[in-house]
Every structure is written in structure tokens, then in C-alpha cells.
Amino acid sequence: MDLVDDYTGHVEPGGPAARRTLNALTITKVSVGPFDNNAYLLTCRATHEALLIDAAADPTRLSDVIGYDKDRPSLKTIVTTHQHGDHWQALGAVAGANGANTIAHELDAGPLPVPPDRFVTQGDTVAVGQVELEVIHLRGHTPGSIALLYRDPDGHPHLFTGDSLFPGGPGRTTDPKDFTSLMNDLESRVFGELPDDTWFYPGHGDDSTLGDERPKLDEWRERGW
């Protein structure tokens, strides 16, 4: 698979993966499947251990991102951000091929094709090598939707939001109570806690920053989606 290092937050279906290199971590983003799902491979630069966020589809394409040579990272963990089927079609194949442990929130575990090896919730941490990721539970898109936060000590925070937050609004909800729940969690647990330069990586489409989205929060509340 082609790989570009000029990271912009945009990847094309069927196109090259894009890699962002931080001091302790690399982040590789790729689009997979018919719904333009984003999958993110996080690799600890010190240990060469890796974590995959959402084995959404196309296990061959995901294997291409991991690589095949002797220097490829060792995939230790797969985190599923939520229960919707477009985010776990390749979970069984990729976990089985790599012997990776699987992680999800207990409230979203039922539909998954592989029972999670570990349940996580608000305030828990997940490690990728020497790098620690914080779990944020964002209730509304699904009961067990989670985001993962990396507080880069040498830069700005990086937040992987699944389908709970996109450029332009929160993830889809099915009733007003779920929408209110998701907005409450986004405002208190994300926008209320993290700075404007936090870069976030959604489950579909392009990335954005909290600073770009923060002025729109009242508009989202008013429109109800």
C-alpha cells in the first residue's frame, strides 16, 4: 500500500494511507470499506507495538497498512469504538491473524463478532507500548460509544472520536434523549476539558480541531442534530 507522510487528515477510499509522526507515536489513517470508514493504526516508536482503532472492513487492506516485512509493528490491541456493524467487519480476521487482544465498552459488546478480551469505560486507560491512551465514554450515538485520547507531552492532544464527533456536528442519534446525552458528554468531557488545538480523528471523513468546532456548539444544540 502507498503511504504518504504529508498528513492533512484526508484520505481517499482505495487511496494511500496517511501517516503522522509524533515524538512517541505514529498515527496511520486509512479509509476502508463501502462507507469510507476510517481505521487508525497507532504505533509506539519506542517498542514498535501497535494498536488499531476500528477494524472496520477489508482485512487485506488493514494488513497492508500493518505491513509484511520483518520490521512491521506488532499489533497487540484492537479497540472498537462502538457497536455499529460498519466499524467491526474485519475485527475477527485481523484479531485472529495477529493474535491481538480486543477492547470495547461492555454496553456495546453484544453485537461484536469477537467477545472483547477487556471492557473499558470512562477514565480507564489503554496502552500501546509506552504510550497511554485515556478512554472517554460518550453516551448517545450508541450506549457504549468511546473515544480515545492521547495527551502528547510534546504537542497538542489527539482525540479519536469514532462516530460521536465529526466536523460539523455530533454523530447521528435516534431520539432527542440520545442527542441531549451525547451533547452533554461532548460539552463536559471533551470541549469542557480539552484545548482548542486538540486534533480529532473521526470514524468517517476528514479530521478537525476542537477550536474549529467549538463556536458551533450552540448551533448544534438548537438544530437538534
Tab-separated table of C-alpha atoms in Angstrom:
chain	number	residue	atom	x	y	z
A	1	MET	CA	0.000	0.000	0.000
A	2	ASP	CA	1.176	3.513	-0.782
A	3	LEU	CA	1.851	5.681	2.267
A	4	VAL	CA	2.146	9.455	2.425
A	5	ASP	CA	3.815	11.338	5.268
A	6	ASP	CA	2.315	14.724	4.432
A	7	TYR	CA	-0.552	14.303	6.890
A	8	THR	CA	-3.602	16.500	6.315
A	9	GLY	CA	-6.379	14.407	7.884
A	10	HIS	CA	-7.852	13.487	4.493
A	11	VAL	CA	-7.678	10.022	2.929
A	12	GLU	CA	-9.476	8.660	-0.116
A	13	PRO	CA	-11.300	5.310	-0.440
A	14	GLY	CA	-8.873	2.986	-2.181
A	15	GLY	CA	-6.135	5.595	-1.910
A	16	PRO	CA	-2.900	5.695	0.056
A	17	ALA	CA	-2.727	5.653	3.824
A	18	ALA	CA	-1.502	8.812	5.563
A	19	ARG	CA	0.985	8.780	8.436
A	20	ARG	CA	1.553	11.380	11.114
A	21	THR	CA	4.769	11.062	13.110
A	22	LEU	CA	4.896	12.337	16.693
A	23	ASN	CA	7.831	12.026	19.067
A	24	ALA	CA	6.461	8.921	20.800
A	25	LEU	CA	3.789	7.691	18.412
A	26	THR	CA	2.931	7.330	14.757
A	27	ILE	CA	-0.678	7.614	13.607
A	28	THR	CA	-1.597	5.997	10.286
A	29	LYS	CA	-5.047	6.694	8.841
A	30	VAL	CA	-6.669	4.662	6.079
A	31	SER	CA	-10.137	4.528	4.519
A	32	VAL	CA	-11.700	1.067	4.262
A	33	GLY	CA	-14.995	-0.431	3.145
A	34	PRO	CA	-18.002	0.894	1.214
A	35	PHE	CA	-18.870	3.517	3.850
A	36	ASP	CA	-15.486	5.282	3.810
A	37	ASN	CA	-14.684	4.146	7.346
A	38	ASN	CA	-11.506	5.417	8.912
A	39	ALA	CA	-9.191	2.973	10.650
A	40	TYR	CA	-6.239	4.243	12.668
A	41	LEU	CA	-3.040	2.316	13.375
A	42	LEU	CA	-1.169	3.761	16.350
A	43	THR	CA	2.422	2.567	16.774
A	44	CYS	CA	4.668	3.216	19.755
A	45	ARG	CA	8.011	4.336	18.336
A	46	ALA	CA	9.981	3.000	21.326
A	47	THR	CA	8.583	-0.545	21.389
A	48	HIS	CA	7.159	-0.929	17.867
A	49	GLU	CA	3.919	-2.232	19.381
A	50	ALA	CA	0.708	-1.170	17.666
A	51	LEU	CA	-2.968	-0.605	18.412
A	52	LEU	CA	-5.727	-0.477	15.786
A	53	ILE	CA	-8.805	1.688	16.262
A	54	ASP	CA	-11.789	0.133	14.442
A	55	ALA	CA	-11.085	-2.905	12.260
A	56	ALA	CA	-13.936	-1.637	10.139
A	57	ALA	CA	-13.631	-3.589	6.877
A	58	ASP	CA	-11.242	-5.037	4.293
A	59	PRO	CA	-8.799	-7.108	6.380
A	60	THR	CA	-6.370	-7.336	3.465
A	61	ARG	CA	-6.131	-3.556	3.249
A	62	LEU	CA	-5.635	-3.307	7.001
A	63	SER	CA	-2.903	-5.957	6.812
A	64	ASP	CA	-1.254	-3.880	4.094
A	65	VAL	CA	-1.181	-0.919	6.487
A	66	ILE	CA	0.482	-3.021	9.175
A	67	GLY	CA	2.952	-4.387	6.637
A	68	TYR	CA	4.569	-7.734	5.934
A	69	ASP	CA	8.321	-7.329	6.388
A	70	LYS	CA	10.313	-8.148	9.496
A	71	ASP	CA	10.199	-4.523	10.640
A	72	ARG	CA	6.406	-4.301	10.721
A	73	PRO	CA	4.843	-3.304	14.054
A	74	SER	CA	3.391	-5.947	16.349
A	75	LEU	CA	-0.374	-5.457	16.551
A	76	LYS	CA	-1.226	-6.109	20.202
A	77	THR	CA	-4.639	-4.461	20.592
A	78	ILE	CA	-7.773	-3.621	18.597
A	79	VAL	CA	-10.221	-1.112	20.060
A	80	THR	CA	-13.767	-0.931	18.688
A	81	THR	CA	-15.272	2.498	19.268
A	82	HIS	CA	-18.893	1.358	19.098
A	83	GLN	CA	-21.224	-1.441	18.089
A	84	HIS	CA	-22.357	-0.395	14.597
A	85	GLY	CA	-21.538	-3.063	12.040
A	86	ASP	CA	-19.567	-0.861	9.661
A	87	HIS	CA	-16.909	-0.482	12.370
A	88	TRP	CA	-16.105	-4.142	13.019
A	89	GLN	CA	-16.479	-6.172	9.801
A	90	ALA	CA	-12.765	-7.065	9.817
A	91	LEU	CA	-12.413	-7.467	13.575
A	92	GLY	CA	-12.386	-11.275	13.691
A	93	ALA	CA	-9.999	-11.660	10.771
A	94	VAL	CA	-7.490	-9.033	11.900
A	95	ALA	CA	-7.553	-10.087	15.559
A	96	GLY	CA	-7.134	-13.747	14.609
A	97	ALA	CA	-4.307	-13.113	12.156
A	98	ASN	CA	-2.323	-11.049	14.664
A	99	GLY	CA	-3.268	-12.626	17.987
A	100	ALA	CA	-4.427	-9.195	19.126
A	101	ASN	CA	-6.486	-8.506	22.227
A	102	THR	CA	-9.826	-6.795	21.624
A	103	ILE	CA	-11.323	-3.945	23.644
A	104	ALA	CA	-14.749	-2.283	23.734
A	105	HIS	CA	-17.263	-0.847	26.172
A	106	GLU	CA	-19.449	-3.507	27.777
A	107	LEU	CA	-22.673	-1.782	26.694
A	108	ASP	CA	-21.693	-2.154	23.033
A	109	ALA	CA	-20.114	-5.603	23.210
A	110	GLY	CA	-23.174	-7.672	22.325
A	111	PRO	CA	-23.197	-7.267	18.522
A	112	LEU	CA	-19.435	-7.658	18.091
A	113	PRO	CA	-18.274	-10.808	16.258
A	114	VAL	CA	-15.461	-11.345	18.759
A	115	PRO	CA	-16.172	-11.129	22.509
A	116	PRO	CA	-13.925	-8.378	23.886
A	117	ASP	CA	-10.954	-9.519	25.935
A	118	ARG	CA	-11.346	-6.382	28.021
A	119	PHE	CA	-14.117	-3.927	28.780
A	120	VAL	CA	-13.301	-0.245	29.296
A	121	THR	CA	-15.269	2.802	30.386
A	122	GLN	CA	-14.854	6.458	31.339
A	123	GLY	CA	-11.477	7.160	32.944
A	124	ASP	CA	-9.798	3.885	32.031
A	125	THR	CA	-6.527	3.783	30.130
A	126	VAL	CA	-5.303	1.664	27.240
A	127	ALA	CA	-1.614	1.245	26.481
A	128	VAL	CA	0.139	0.988	23.155
A	129	GLY	CA	3.713	0.182	24.069
A	130	GLN	CA	4.928	3.018	26.311
A	131	VAL	CA	2.108	5.358	25.254
A	132	GLU	CA	-1.032	5.721	27.347
A	133	LEU	CA	-4.462	6.499	25.909
A	134	GLU	CA	-7.387	7.704	28.019
A	135	VAL	CA	-10.901	6.334	27.487
A	136	ILE	CA	-13.784	8.808	27.229
A	137	HIS	CA	-17.304	7.358	27.310
A	138	LEU	CA	-19.617	9.410	25.057
A	139	ARG	CA	-23.180	8.228	25.543
A	140	GLY	CA	-25.695	8.848	22.768
A	141	HIS	CA	-24.637	7.652	19.319
A	142	THR	CA	-24.715	4.226	20.963
A	143	PRO	CA	-24.846	3.378	24.681
A	144	GLY	CA	-21.206	2.294	24.758
A	145	SER	CA	-19.501	4.654	22.316
A	146	ILE	CA	-15.974	5.532	23.392
A	147	ALA	CA	-13.242	7.905	22.297
A	148	LEU	CA	-9.511	7.554	22.918
A	149	LEU	CA	-7.341	10.495	23.954
A	150	TYR	CA	-3.568	10.831	23.649
A	151	ARG	CA	-2.160	13.773	25.608
A	152	ASP	CA	1.072	14.325	23.715
A	153	PRO	CA	3.579	15.772	26.226
A	154	ASP	CA	5.466	17.354	23.334
A	155	GLY	CA	2.484	18.847	21.500
A	156	HIS	CA	-1.294	19.118	21.375
A	157	PRO	CA	-3.811	16.401	22.349
A	158	HIS	CA	-5.041	13.846	19.813
A	159	LEU	CA	-8.602	12.512	20.158
A	160	PHE	CA	-10.078	9.542	18.271
A	161	THR	CA	-13.836	10.053	18.384
A	162	GLY	CA	-15.406	7.165	16.465
A	163	ASP	CA	-18.838	8.318	15.293
A	164	SER	CA	-19.517	10.554	18.299
A	165	LEU	CA	-17.998	13.741	16.867
A	166	PHE	CA	-17.418	14.915	13.308
A	167	PRO	CA	-16.501	18.201	11.688
A	168	GLY	CA	-19.859	19.960	11.687
A	169	GLY	CA	-21.646	18.118	14.460
A	170	PRO	CA	-22.168	15.151	16.763
A	171	GLY	CA	-22.779	11.648	15.500
A	172	ARG	CA	-26.255	10.563	14.474
A	173	THR	CA	-28.738	9.839	17.247
A	174	THR	CA	-32.193	8.281	17.018
A	175	ASP	CA	-34.158	10.299	19.565
A	176	PRO	CA	-33.921	13.623	21.451
A	177	LYS	CA	-32.790	11.979	24.703
A	178	ASP	CA	-29.827	10.353	22.978
A	179	PHE	CA	-28.935	13.631	21.282
A	180	THR	CA	-29.042	15.515	24.571
A	181	SER	CA	-26.953	12.823	26.254
A	182	LEU	CA	-24.308	12.966	23.530
A	183	MET	CA	-24.167	16.754	23.513
A	184	ASN	CA	-23.893	16.823	27.308
A	185	ASP	CA	-20.979	14.395	27.227
A	186	LEU	CA	-19.254	16.204	24.363
A	187	GLU	CA	-19.538	19.525	26.159
A	188	SER	CA	-18.475	18.255	29.593
A	189	ARG	CA	-15.986	15.516	28.735
A	190	VAL	CA	-14.458	16.844	25.504
A	191	PHE	CA	-14.953	20.571	24.863
A	192	GLY	CA	-15.031	21.351	28.590
A	193	GLU	CA	-11.776	19.525	29.293
A	194	LEU	CA	-9.582	19.867	26.212
A	195	PRO	CA	-7.991	22.875	24.492
A	196	ASP	CA	-8.805	24.290	21.087
A	197	ASP	CA	-5.676	22.813	19.487
A	198	THR	CA	-6.890	19.269	20.194
A	199	TRP	CA	-6.870	17.461	16.850
A	200	PHE	CA	-9.661	14.931	16.498
A	201	TYR	CA	-9.926	11.925	14.219
A	202	PRO	CA	-13.488	10.781	13.387
A	203	GLY	CA	-14.836	7.434	12.213
A	204	HIS	CA	-15.564	8.745	8.709
A	205	GLY	CA	-14.249	11.631	6.667
A	206	ASP	CA	-11.750	14.358	7.437
A	207	ASP	CA	-10.212	15.392	10.738
A	208	SER	CA	-10.762	18.714	12.507
A	209	THR	CA	-9.820	20.535	15.715
A	210	LEU	CA	-11.933	21.370	18.737
A	211	GLY	CA	-11.203	25.038	18.146
A	212	ASP	CA	-12.774	24.879	14.703
A	213	GLU	CA	-15.915	23.205	16.060
A	214	ARG	CA	-16.355	24.946	19.433
A	215	PRO	CA	-18.153	28.045	18.069
A	216	LYS	CA	-20.844	25.787	16.580
A	217	LEU	CA	-21.944	24.050	19.804
A	218	ASP	CA	-24.955	26.312	20.395
A	219	GLU	CA	-25.992	25.856	16.762
A	220	TRP	CA	-25.859	22.070	17.142
A	221	ARG	CA	-27.984	22.244	20.279
A	222	GLU	CA	-30.566	24.442	18.600
A	223	ARG	CA	-30.931	22.354	15.461
A	224	GLY	CA	-31.114	19.066	17.442
A	225	TRP	CA	-28.661	17.026	15.369
